[in-house]
Coordinates of C-alpha atoms in Angstrom, one line a residue:
X1 CA 27.0 -13.4 9.9
X2 CA 23.4 -13.9 10.4
X3 CA 21.6 -10.8 10.4
X4 CA 20.4 -12.0 14.1
X5 CA 23.9 -12.1 15.4
X6 CA 25.0 -8.9 14.2
X7 CA 21.9 -7.2 15.6
X8 CA 22.7 -8.8 19.1
X9 CA 26.3 -7.5 19.0
X10 CA 24.8 -3.9 18.2
X11 CA 22.3 -4.1 21.0
X12 CA 25.2 -4.9 23.4
X13 CA 27.0 -1.9 22.2
X14 CA 24.2 0.5 22.6
X15 CA 23.7 -0.8 26.2
X16 CA 20.5 -2.5 25.6
X17 CA 20.3 -5.4 28.5
X18 CA 20.2 -8.8 27.4
X19 CA 16.9 -9.4 29.6
X20 CA 14.8 -7.1 27.5
X21 CA 15.1 -9.2 24.5
X22 CA 15.6 -12.7 25.8
X23 CA 12.0 -13.6 26.6
X24 CA 8.3 -12.7 25.1
X25 CA 7.7 -11.6 21.9
X26 CA 9.6 -13.2 19.0
X27 CA 11.6 -10.9 16.4
X28 CA 13.0 -11.7 13.3
X29 CA 14.9 -9.8 10.2
X30 CA 13.4 -9.9 7.1
X31 CA 17.0 -10.1 5.6
X32 CA 17.6 -14.0 6.2
X33 CA 14.6 -14.6 8.7
X34 CA 17.0 -15.4 11.6
X35 CA 15.6 -14.8 14.9
X36 CA 17.2 -12.0 17.2
X37 CA 15.3 -12.9 20.5
X38 CA 12.1 -12.7 22.2
X39 CA 11.5 -9.3 23.3
X40 CA 9.9 -9.0 26.8
X41 CA 6.4 -7.4 26.5
X42 CA 5.7 -4.7 28.8
X43 CA 3.5 -5.2 31.9
X44 CA 2.0 -2.9 34.5
X45 CA 0.6 -0.3 31.6
X46 CA -1.4 1.7 34.3
X47 CA 1.9 2.1 36.2
X48 CA 3.7 3.1 33.4
X49 CA 1.1 5.8 32.2
X50 CA 1.2 6.9 36.2
X51 CA 5.1 7.6 35.7
X52 CA 4.4 9.6 32.7
X53 CA 1.8 11.7 34.3
X54 CA 4.0 12.2 37.2
X55 CA 6.9 13.3 35.0
X56 CA 4.8 15.6 33.4
X57 CA 4.3 17.9 36.7
X58 CA 7.9 18.9 36.9
X59 CA 8.9 19.1 33.0
X60 CA 6.2 21.5 32.4
X61 CA 8.0 23.9 35.0
X62 CA 11.3 23.6 33.1
X63 CA 11.9 26.3 30.7
X64 CA 11.6 25.5 27.2
X65 CA 15.2 26.2 26.3
X66 CA 16.4 24.2 29.1
X67 CA 14.1 21.4 27.7
X68 CA 15.9 22.1 24.3
X69 CA 19.2 21.3 26.1
X70 CA 18.0 17.7 26.5
X71 CA 17.2 17.2 22.9
X72 CA 20.4 18.8 21.9
X73 CA 22.2 16.2 24.2
X74 CA 20.0 13.4 22.5
X75 CA 21.0 14.7 19.2
X76 CA 25.0 14.5 20.1
X77 CA 24.1 10.9 21.4
X78 CA 22.6 9.8 18.0
X79 CA 25.5 11.2 16.1
X80 CA 27.8 9.1 18.2
X81 CA 25.4 6.1 17.8
X82 CA 24.4 7.0 14.0
X83 CA 26.3 3.7 12.4
X84 CA 25.5 1.0 15.0
X85 CA 21.6 2.5 15.1
X86 CA 21.3 2.8 11.5
X87 CA 22.8 -1.0 11.0
X88 CA 20.0 -1.9 13.3
X89 CA 17.3 -0.2 11.2
X90 CA 18.7 -2.3 8.2
X91 CA 18.9 -5.3 10.2
X92 CA 15.3 -5.2 11.6
X93 CA 13.5 -3.5 9.1
X94 CA 15.5 -4.7 5.6
X95 CA 16.2 -0.9 4.8
X96 CA 19.6 -0.5 2.5
X97 CA 22.5 0.9 4.1
X98 CA 21.9 4.5 2.7
X99 CA 18.5 4.6 4.0
X100 CA 19.2 3.0 7.1
X101 CA 21.8 5.9 7.7
X102 CA 19.3 8.6 6.2
X103 CA 16.7 7.8 8.9
X104 CA 19.0 8.2 11.6
X105 CA 20.2 11.3 10.1
X106 CA 16.5 12.3 10.2
X107 CA 16.4 12.0 13.7
X108 CA 19.4 14.2 14.2
X109 CA 18.2 16.9 11.8
X110 CA 14.7 16.8 13.8
X111 CA 16.4 17.2 16.9
X112 CA 18.3 20.6 15.7
X113 CA 15.0 21.7 14.5
X114 CA 13.6 21.2 18.0
X115 CA 16.5 22.8 19.9
X116 CA 15.8 26.0 17.9
X117 CA 12.2 25.8 18.5
X118 CA 12.6 25.6 22.3
X119 CA 13.1 29.4 21.8
X120 CA 10.7 30.0 19.3
X121 CA 7.3 28.6 21.2
X122 CA 6.0 32.0 20.2
X123 CA 2.2 33.3 21.0
X124 CA 0.4 36.6 19.9
X125 CA -0.6 39.6 21.4
X126 CA -4.3 40.5 20.6
X127 CA -5.8 44.0 20.3
X128 CA -8.7 44.4 22.8
X129 CA -11.6 46.5 22.4
X130 CA -12.0 47.4 26.1
X131 CA -9.6 50.2 27.3
X132 CA -6.8 49.3 29.6
X133 CA -6.9 45.6 28.9
X134 CA -4.3 43.4 27.3
X135 CA -5.0 40.1 25.4
X136 CA -2.5 37.6 24.5
X137 CA -2.6 33.9 23.2
X138 CA -0.2 31.5 24.6
X139 CA 0.9 27.9 24.0
X140 CA 1.2 25.8 27.3
X141 CA 2.4 22.3 27.7
X142 CA -0.2 19.6 27.1
X143 CA 0.5 16.3 29.0
X144 CA 1.9 12.8 28.2
X145 CA 1.9 11.8 24.6
X146 CA 1.6 8.4 23.1
X147 CA 3.5 7.7 19.9
X148 CA 2.3 4.8 17.9
X149 CA 4.8 4.3 15.4
X150 CA 5.1 1.7 12.4
X151 CA 7.9 -0.6 11.1
X152 CA 8.8 1.1 7.7
X153 CA 10.3 4.4 9.7
X154 CA 11.1 2.7 12.9
X155 CA 12.6 5.4 14.4
X156 CA 12.6 8.5 12.7
X157 CA 8.9 8.9 13.1
X158 CA 9.1 8.7 16.6
X159 CA 11.7 11.4 16.8
X160 CA 9.5 13.7 14.9
X161 CA 7.0 13.5 17.5
X162 CA 9.4 12.9 20.4
X163 CA 11.7 15.9 20.3
X164 CA 8.9 18.5 19.5
X165 CA 6.6 16.9 22.5
X166 CA 9.8 17.3 24.9
X167 CA 10.5 20.8 24.1
X168 CA 6.9 21.3 24.2
X169 CA 6.6 20.4 28.0
X170 CA 5.4 16.6 27.3
X171 CA 6.6 13.3 28.5
X172 CA 6.7 10.7 26.0
X173 CA 5.2 7.0 25.6
X174 CA 6.3 5.0 22.6
X175 CA 4.5 2.0 21.3
X176 CA 6.5 0.8 18.2
X177 CA 5.3 -1.8 15.7
X178 CA 5.8 -5.3 17.1
X179 CA 7.6 -6.0 13.9
X180 CA 10.6 -3.5 14.8
X181 CA 11.0 -3.7 18.5
X182 CA 14.7 -3.7 18.8
X183 CA 15.2 -0.3 17.2
X184 CA 13.0 1.5 19.8
X185 CA 14.7 -0.3 22.5
X186 CA 18.2 0.6 21.2
X187 CA 16.9 4.4 20.7
X188 CA 15.9 4.3 24.2
X189 CA 19.2 3.5 25.6
X190 CA 20.8 6.4 23.3
X191 CA 18.2 8.6 24.9
X192 CA 19.2 7.5 28.4
X193 CA 22.5 8.6 27.7
X194 CA 21.3 11.9 27.0
X195 CA 19.4 11.9 30.2
X196 CA 22.3 11.0 32.3
X197 CA 24.2 14.1 30.8
X198 CA 21.1 16.5 31.4
X199 CA 21.4 15.2 35.1
X200 CA 17.7 16.4 36.4
X201 CA 15.2 15.0 34.1
X202 CA 12.2 13.5 35.9
X203 CA 11.6 9.8 35.7
X204 CA 9.5 8.4 33.3
X205 CA 10.1 11.2 31.0
X206 CA 10.6 8.9 27.9
X207 CA 9.2 5.2 28.1
X208 CA 8.9 2.3 25.7
X209 CA 5.8 -0.2 25.5
X210 CA 6.5 -3.5 23.7
X211 CA 3.6 -5.2 22.8
X212 CA 0.7 -6.0 20.4
X213 CA -2.6 -4.4 19.4
X214 CA -3.9 -4.8 22.8
X215 CA -1.4 -3.0 24.2
X216 CA -2.0 0.0 21.7
X217 CA -5.8 0.0 22.4
X218 CA -5.2 0.2 26.1
X219 CA -3.1 3.3 25.8
X220 CA -5.3 4.9 23.4
X221 CA -8.2 4.5 25.4
X222 CA -6.2 5.9 28.6
X223 CA -8.0 9.4 29.4
X224 CA -4.5 10.5 31.3
X225 CA -3.2 10.4 27.7
X226 CA -4.3 13.9 25.8
X227 CA -2.8 13.5 22.4
X228 CA -2.1 10.0 20.6
X229 CA 0.2 10.4 17.5
X230 CA -0.4 7.2 15.3
X231 CA 1.3 6.1 12.1
X232 CA 0.2 3.1 10.1
X233 CA -2.9 1.9 8.2
X234 CA -5.9 3.8 7.6
X235 CA -7.9 0.9 9.4
X236 CA -5.6 1.3 12.5
X237 CA -6.0 4.9 12.2
X238 CA -9.7 4.8 12.2
X239 CA -9.9 2.6 15.2
X240 CA -7.4 4.9 17.1
X241 CA -9.3 8.2 16.2
X242 CA -12.6 6.4 17.3
X243 CA -11.3 5.2 20.6
X244 CA -9.6 8.8 21.3
X245 CA -12.5 10.9 20.2
X246 CA -14.8 8.7 22.6
X247 CA -13.1 10.4 25.4
X248 CA -12.7 13.8 23.8
X249 CA -8.8 13.2 23.5
X250 CA -6.6 14.5 20.4
X251 CA -5.4 12.3 17.9
X252 CA -2.8 13.3 15.4
X253 CA -3.0 10.5 12.4
X254 CA -0.3 9.8 9.7
X255 CA -2.1 6.9 7.6
X256 CA -2.2 5.4 3.9
X257 CA -0.8 7.1 1.2
X258 CA -1.6 6.2 -2.6
X259 CA 0.8 8.6 -4.5
X260 CA 0.8 9.8 -7.8
X261 CA 3.2 11.5 -10.3
X262 CA 1.9 13.1 -13.4
X263 CA 4.2 13.4 -16.3
X264 CA 3.4 16.2 -19.3
X265 CA 4.7 16.4 -22.5
X266 CA 7.1 18.9 -21.6
X267 CA 8.8 16.9 -18.7
X268 CA 12.3 16.0 -18.5
X269 CA 12.0 12.3 -18.8
X270 CA 15.6 11.7 -17.8
X271 CA 15.0 13.3 -14.6
X272 CA 11.4 11.7 -14.3
X273 CA 12.9 8.3 -14.7
X274 CA 15.5 8.7 -11.9
X275 CA 12.7 10.4 -9.5
X276 CA 10.3 7.2 -10.3
X277 CA 12.7 4.7 -9.6
X278 CA 13.5 6.1 -6.3
X279 CA 10.0 7.0 -5.3
X280 CA 8.5 3.7 -6.1
X281 CA 11.2 1.1 -5.3
X282 CA 13.0 3.0 -2.4
X283 CA 12.3 0.9 0.8
X284 CA 11.0 -1.8 -1.0
X285 CA 8.0 0.0 -1.7
X286 CA 7.4 0.3 1.9
X287 CA 7.0 4.2 2.4
X288 CA 3.7 5.9 3.1
X289 CA 5.0 8.3 0.4
X290 CA 6.1 5.7 -2.0
X291 CA 5.0 6.6 -5.7
X292 CA 2.1 4.1 -6.5
X293 CA 0.3 5.6 -9.6
X294 CA 2.2 7.0 -12.5
X295 CA -0.2 9.2 -14.7
X296 CA 1.4 10.0 -18.2
X297 CA 0.2 11.7 -21.0
X298 CA -0.5 9.2 -23.9
X299 CA 1.7 11.1 -26.2
X300 CA 4.8 10.0 -24.3
X301 CA 3.5 6.9 -22.3
X302 CA 5.5 4.4 -24.6
X303 CA 8.8 6.2 -24.6
X304 CA 8.8 6.5 -20.9
X305 CA 7.5 2.9 -20.2
X306 CA 10.2 1.7 -22.0
X307 CA 13.1 3.9 -20.1
X308 CA 11.3 2.5 -16.9
X309 CA 11.3 -0.9 -18.0
X310 CA 14.9 -0.9 -18.9
X311 CA 15.9 0.5 -15.5
X312 CA 13.7 -1.8 -13.4
X313 CA 15.4 -4.9 -15.2
X314 CA 18.6 -3.8 -13.8
X315 CA 17.7 -3.2 -10.3
X316 CA 20.0 -5.1 -7.8
X317 CA 18.0 -7.0 -5.5
X318 CA 19.2 -8.7 -2.5
X319 CA 20.7 -8.3 1.1
X320 CA 20.6 -4.8 1.9
X321 CA 23.6 -4.9 3.8
X322 CA 25.6 -5.4 0.6
X323 CA 27.1 -2.6 -1.4
X324 CA 25.0 -1.4 -4.4
X325 CA 22.0 -3.3 -3.5
X326 CA 19.1 -1.1 -3.8
X327 CA 16.1 -3.0 -3.4
X328 CA 16.2 -5.4 0.1
X329 CA 13.2 -7.8 1.3
X330 CA 9.4 -7.0 2.2
X331 CA 8.9 -6.8 6.1
X332 CA 7.4 -10.3 6.2
X333 CA 5.5 -13.1 4.7
X334 CA 2.2 -11.3 4.5
X335 CA 3.6 -8.4 2.7
X336 CA 4.5 -10.8 0.0
X337 CA 1.2 -12.4 -0.3
X338 CA -0.1 -8.8 -0.6
X339 CA 2.5 -8.0 -3.5
X340 CA 1.4 -11.2 -5.5
X341 CA -2.5 -10.8 -4.7
X342 CA -2.4 -7.4 -6.0
X343 CA -0.8 -8.4 -9.2
X344 CA -3.2 -11.1 -9.5
X345 CA -6.2 -8.7 -9.2
X346 CA -4.5 -5.9 -11.5
X347 CA -4.5 -8.5 -14.2
X348 CA -8.1 -9.7 -13.5
X349 CA -9.0 -5.9 -13.6
X350 CA -7.4 -5.4 -17.1
X351 CA -3.8 -4.7 -16.4
X352 CA -0.8 -5.6 -18.1
X353 CA 2.4 -6.7 -16.2
X354 CA 5.2 -4.6 -18.1
X355 CA 8.0 -6.0 -15.9
X356 CA 8.8 -7.6 -12.5
X357 CA 6.3 -9.1 -10.1
X358 CA 8.4 -12.6 -9.5
X359 CA 8.8 -13.5 -5.9
X360 CA 12.8 -14.1 -5.9
X361 CA 13.4 -15.7 -2.5
X362 CA 11.1 -15.6 0.7
X363 CA 10.8 -11.8 1.1
X364 CA 12.6 -10.7 -1.7
X365 CA 10.5 -9.6 -4.9
X366 CA 11.1 -8.0 -8.1
X367 CA 9.4 -4.6 -8.2
X368 CA 6.6 -4.6 -10.8
X369 CA 5.3 -2.0 -13.3
X370 CA 1.5 -2.7 -14.5
X371 CA -0.1 -0.9 -17.3
X372 CA -3.8 -0.2 -16.4
X373 CA -6.9 0.5 -18.8
X374 CA -8.4 2.5 -15.8
X375 CA -8.0 3.5 -12.1
X376 CA -9.7 0.4 -10.8
X377 CA -10.2 -1.0 -7.6
X378 CA -6.7 -2.5 -6.9
X379 CA -5.4 0.8 -8.2
X380 CA -7.1 2.7 -5.6
X381 CA -6.2 0.5 -2.6
X382 CA -2.5 0.9 -1.2
X383 CA -0.5 -2.1 -1.5
X384 CA 2.7 -1.9 0.4
X385 CA 4.6 -3.4 -1.9
X386 CA 6.9 -2.2 -4.8
X387 CA 3.9 -1.9 -7.5
X388 CA 3.8 0.8 -10.1
X389 CA 0.4 1.3 -11.9
X390 CA 0.6 3.2 -15.1
X391 CA -2.4 5.0 -16.4
X392 CA -2.4 7.4 -19.5
X393 CA -4.3 10.8 -19.6
X394 CA -4.8 13.2 -22.6
X395 CA -5.9 16.4 -21.0
X396 CA -4.3 17.8 -17.8
X397 CA -7.5 18.6 -16.0
X398 CA -8.1 14.9 -16.6
X399 CA -4.8 13.9 -15.2
X400 CA -5.5 16.1 -11.9
X401 CA -8.8 14.4 -11.4
X402 CA -7.5 11.1 -11.6
X403 CA -4.6 12.1 -9.2
X404 CA -7.5 13.2 -6.6
X405 CA -9.9 10.3 -6.9
X406 CA -8.7 8.1 -4.4
X407 CA -9.2 8.1 -0.8
X408 CA -6.0 9.0 0.3
X409 CA -4.5 12.4 0.1
X410 CA -0.8 12.2 1.4
X411 CA 1.7 13.3 -1.4
X412 CA 1.6 14.0 -5.0
X413 CA 3.9 15.6 -7.7
X414 CA 3.9 16.7 -11.3
X415 CA 6.8 16.8 -13.8
X416 CA 6.5 19.7 -16.3
X417 CA 8.3 22.6 -17.9
X418 CA 5.0 24.4 -18.3
X419 CA 4.6 27.1 -15.3
X420 CA 0.9 27.1 -16.1
X421 CA 0.7 23.3 -15.3
X422 CA 2.9 23.7 -12.3
X423 CA 0.8 26.4 -10.9
X424 CA -2.3 24.8 -11.7
X425 CA -1.1 21.8 -9.9
X426 CA -0.5 24.0 -6.8
X427 CA -3.5 25.6 -6.6
X428 CA -6.7 25.2 -4.7
X429 CA -8.1 23.3 -7.7
X430 CA -5.0 21.1 -8.1
X431 CA -3.5 18.4 -6.0
X432 CA -5.8 17.8 -3.0
X433 CA -3.0 16.1 -1.0
X434 CA -1.0 17.5 1.9
X435 CA 2.4 17.3 0.0
X436 CA 2.5 18.4 -3.5
X437 CA 5.8 18.8 -5.7
X438 CA 6.9 20.1 -8.9
X439 CA 9.8 18.2 -10.7
X440 CA 10.4 16.0 -7.6
X441 CA 9.1 12.7 -6.6
X442 CA 6.3 12.3 -3.9
X443 CA 9.2 10.5 -1.5
X444 CA 11.7 11.9 0.7
X445 CA 10.3 14.9 2.6
X446 CA 12.4 17.4 4.4
X447 CA 12.1 17.7 8.3
X448 CA 11.4 21.8 8.0
X449 CA 8.1 21.3 6.4
X450 CA 4.9 20.3 8.2
X451 CA 4.4 16.3 7.0
X452 CA 1.1 14.8 6.4
X453 CA -2.0 14.5 4.4
X454 CA -5.9 14.8 4.0
X455 CA -8.7 12.1 3.6
X456 CA -7.7 8.9 4.5
X457 CA -4.5 9.7 5.2
X458 CA -5.9 11.0 8.4
X459 CA -5.3 15.1 8.6
X460 CA -2.3 15.4 10.8
X461 CA 0.9 17.1 10.6
X462 CA 4.3 16.3 12.1
X463 CA 7.9 17.5 11.9
X464 CA 8.3 21.0 10.8
X465 CA 6.5 24.2 10.3
X466 CA 4.1 24.8 13.2
X467 CA 3.5 21.3 13.5
X468 CA 4.5 21.7 17.4
X469 CA 1.3 23.2 18.0
X470 CA -0.3 19.8 18.0
X471 CA 1.6 18.9 21.1
X472 CA 0.4 21.7 23.3
X473 CA -2.6 23.7 24.4
X474 CA -3.7 27.2 23.6
X475 CA -4.7 29.7 25.8
X476 CA -6.3 33.2 25.5
X477 CA -5.3 35.3 28.4
X478 CA -6.8 38.8 29.1
X479 CA -5.1 41.1 31.6
X480 CA -7.2 44.2 33.1
X481 CA -4.5 46.8 34.0
X482 CA -6.9 49.7 34.4
X483 CA -9.3 50.6 37.5
X484 CA -12.6 49.9 35.6
X485 CA -14.5 46.8 34.6
X486 CA -15.9 47.5 31.0
X487 CA -17.5 44.3 29.7
X488 CA -17.1 43.1 26.0
X489 CA -19.5 44.0 23.3
X490 CA -21.2 47.0 25.2
X491 CA -22.8 44.7 27.8
X492 CA -23.9 46.8 30.8
X493 CA -24.4 45.0 34.0
X494 CA -24.3 47.2 37.1
X495 CA -24.9 46.2 40.6

């Protein structure tokens, strides 16, 4: 069965009306380039935002634990639809089966997290310098949240934002990648099942906008949307940030990653090879946390590269629906061109292709390992494809400096059995990334921690920890329960 026909059957089972994918923007599966349909572009953006604003008024009055009940029901519906939705992720984004299932599981996990969070939107009690006064800090719902998501995690990243936003009291507008609109429409259909069971949610609480760059730009410029959460390239993020800042709105940005692993002489090489293979090749190198730079001590470089070369040359590449396949397709022809162009540039800049690099069939490429003489321009650039650049070092300080000497700052890791090296890597003068790991790869973060990075990665934080605060507004409150009116700082103003 073609990927397109299988996708149509799933959309039908999940209750997505044929009318929304029968006209407008063409959608194709990277698996076999078969066309699923022409997804209808969303019109009347002004009216759509107005519905979100209208929904905010009653939703912010709903107690947070009650808002959490909607997310709990959504989690139940996701569990029931997990197989179909995960399969659609595979069909539309080209992920292997286990990764598609893992992405939907991530949605379920963030639902569980958000339900608990709905009873823990805590503030602070502050000491007042004035007698008979009580100060406290509270967090209030913010307003409609725009989520602009990328093709590589077509549903999970939306869920990170949406589940937290909903329990915080905010409606959500979702602008998915034009490369993966079907998974968004299917997720919305699943969410609407939860809305029916919930019973009294306002209309417009969650809406999907199908369209291209122009739709995203128009929504980002809309002053009625106080927060824009955008995932994608650094170029896109800078444009969004400037637009939103121009109207003094807030932006939460998850942008490029050029993630490195430092491997020291004391490292467990067998464990390192397994971590490298998944981190560099998983999702066909199309994760923002994909391992792109391998920084190896010169004394073990040859041995480690030999092991990696042997592992890479046995990687099963092909239709991600098939059992045993570990590397599916790149998302489209542009991604393939980016892959081949980067390899050409690497060779021009003194690199040696150790293995891989070929285009096997249409969107399918063979993951490459390239040994580089230095951290050249192509190494400092994030190519969204399975290319692993290998560099050597002799001093640990040099390795950390190499890791930090790129514009991006998302994820990082070190493989070592030295406590000193591990702690230095995690210190204030160690990794400058938002995520730093020891003896685990840079890819595959859990939802319990705040996810995000520094520098050109944008500085945003999503998912766990206290990332929820981005979706609320902070308010400092002072209550005078005395019969006097003392002023702060001892000011006297008697009239």
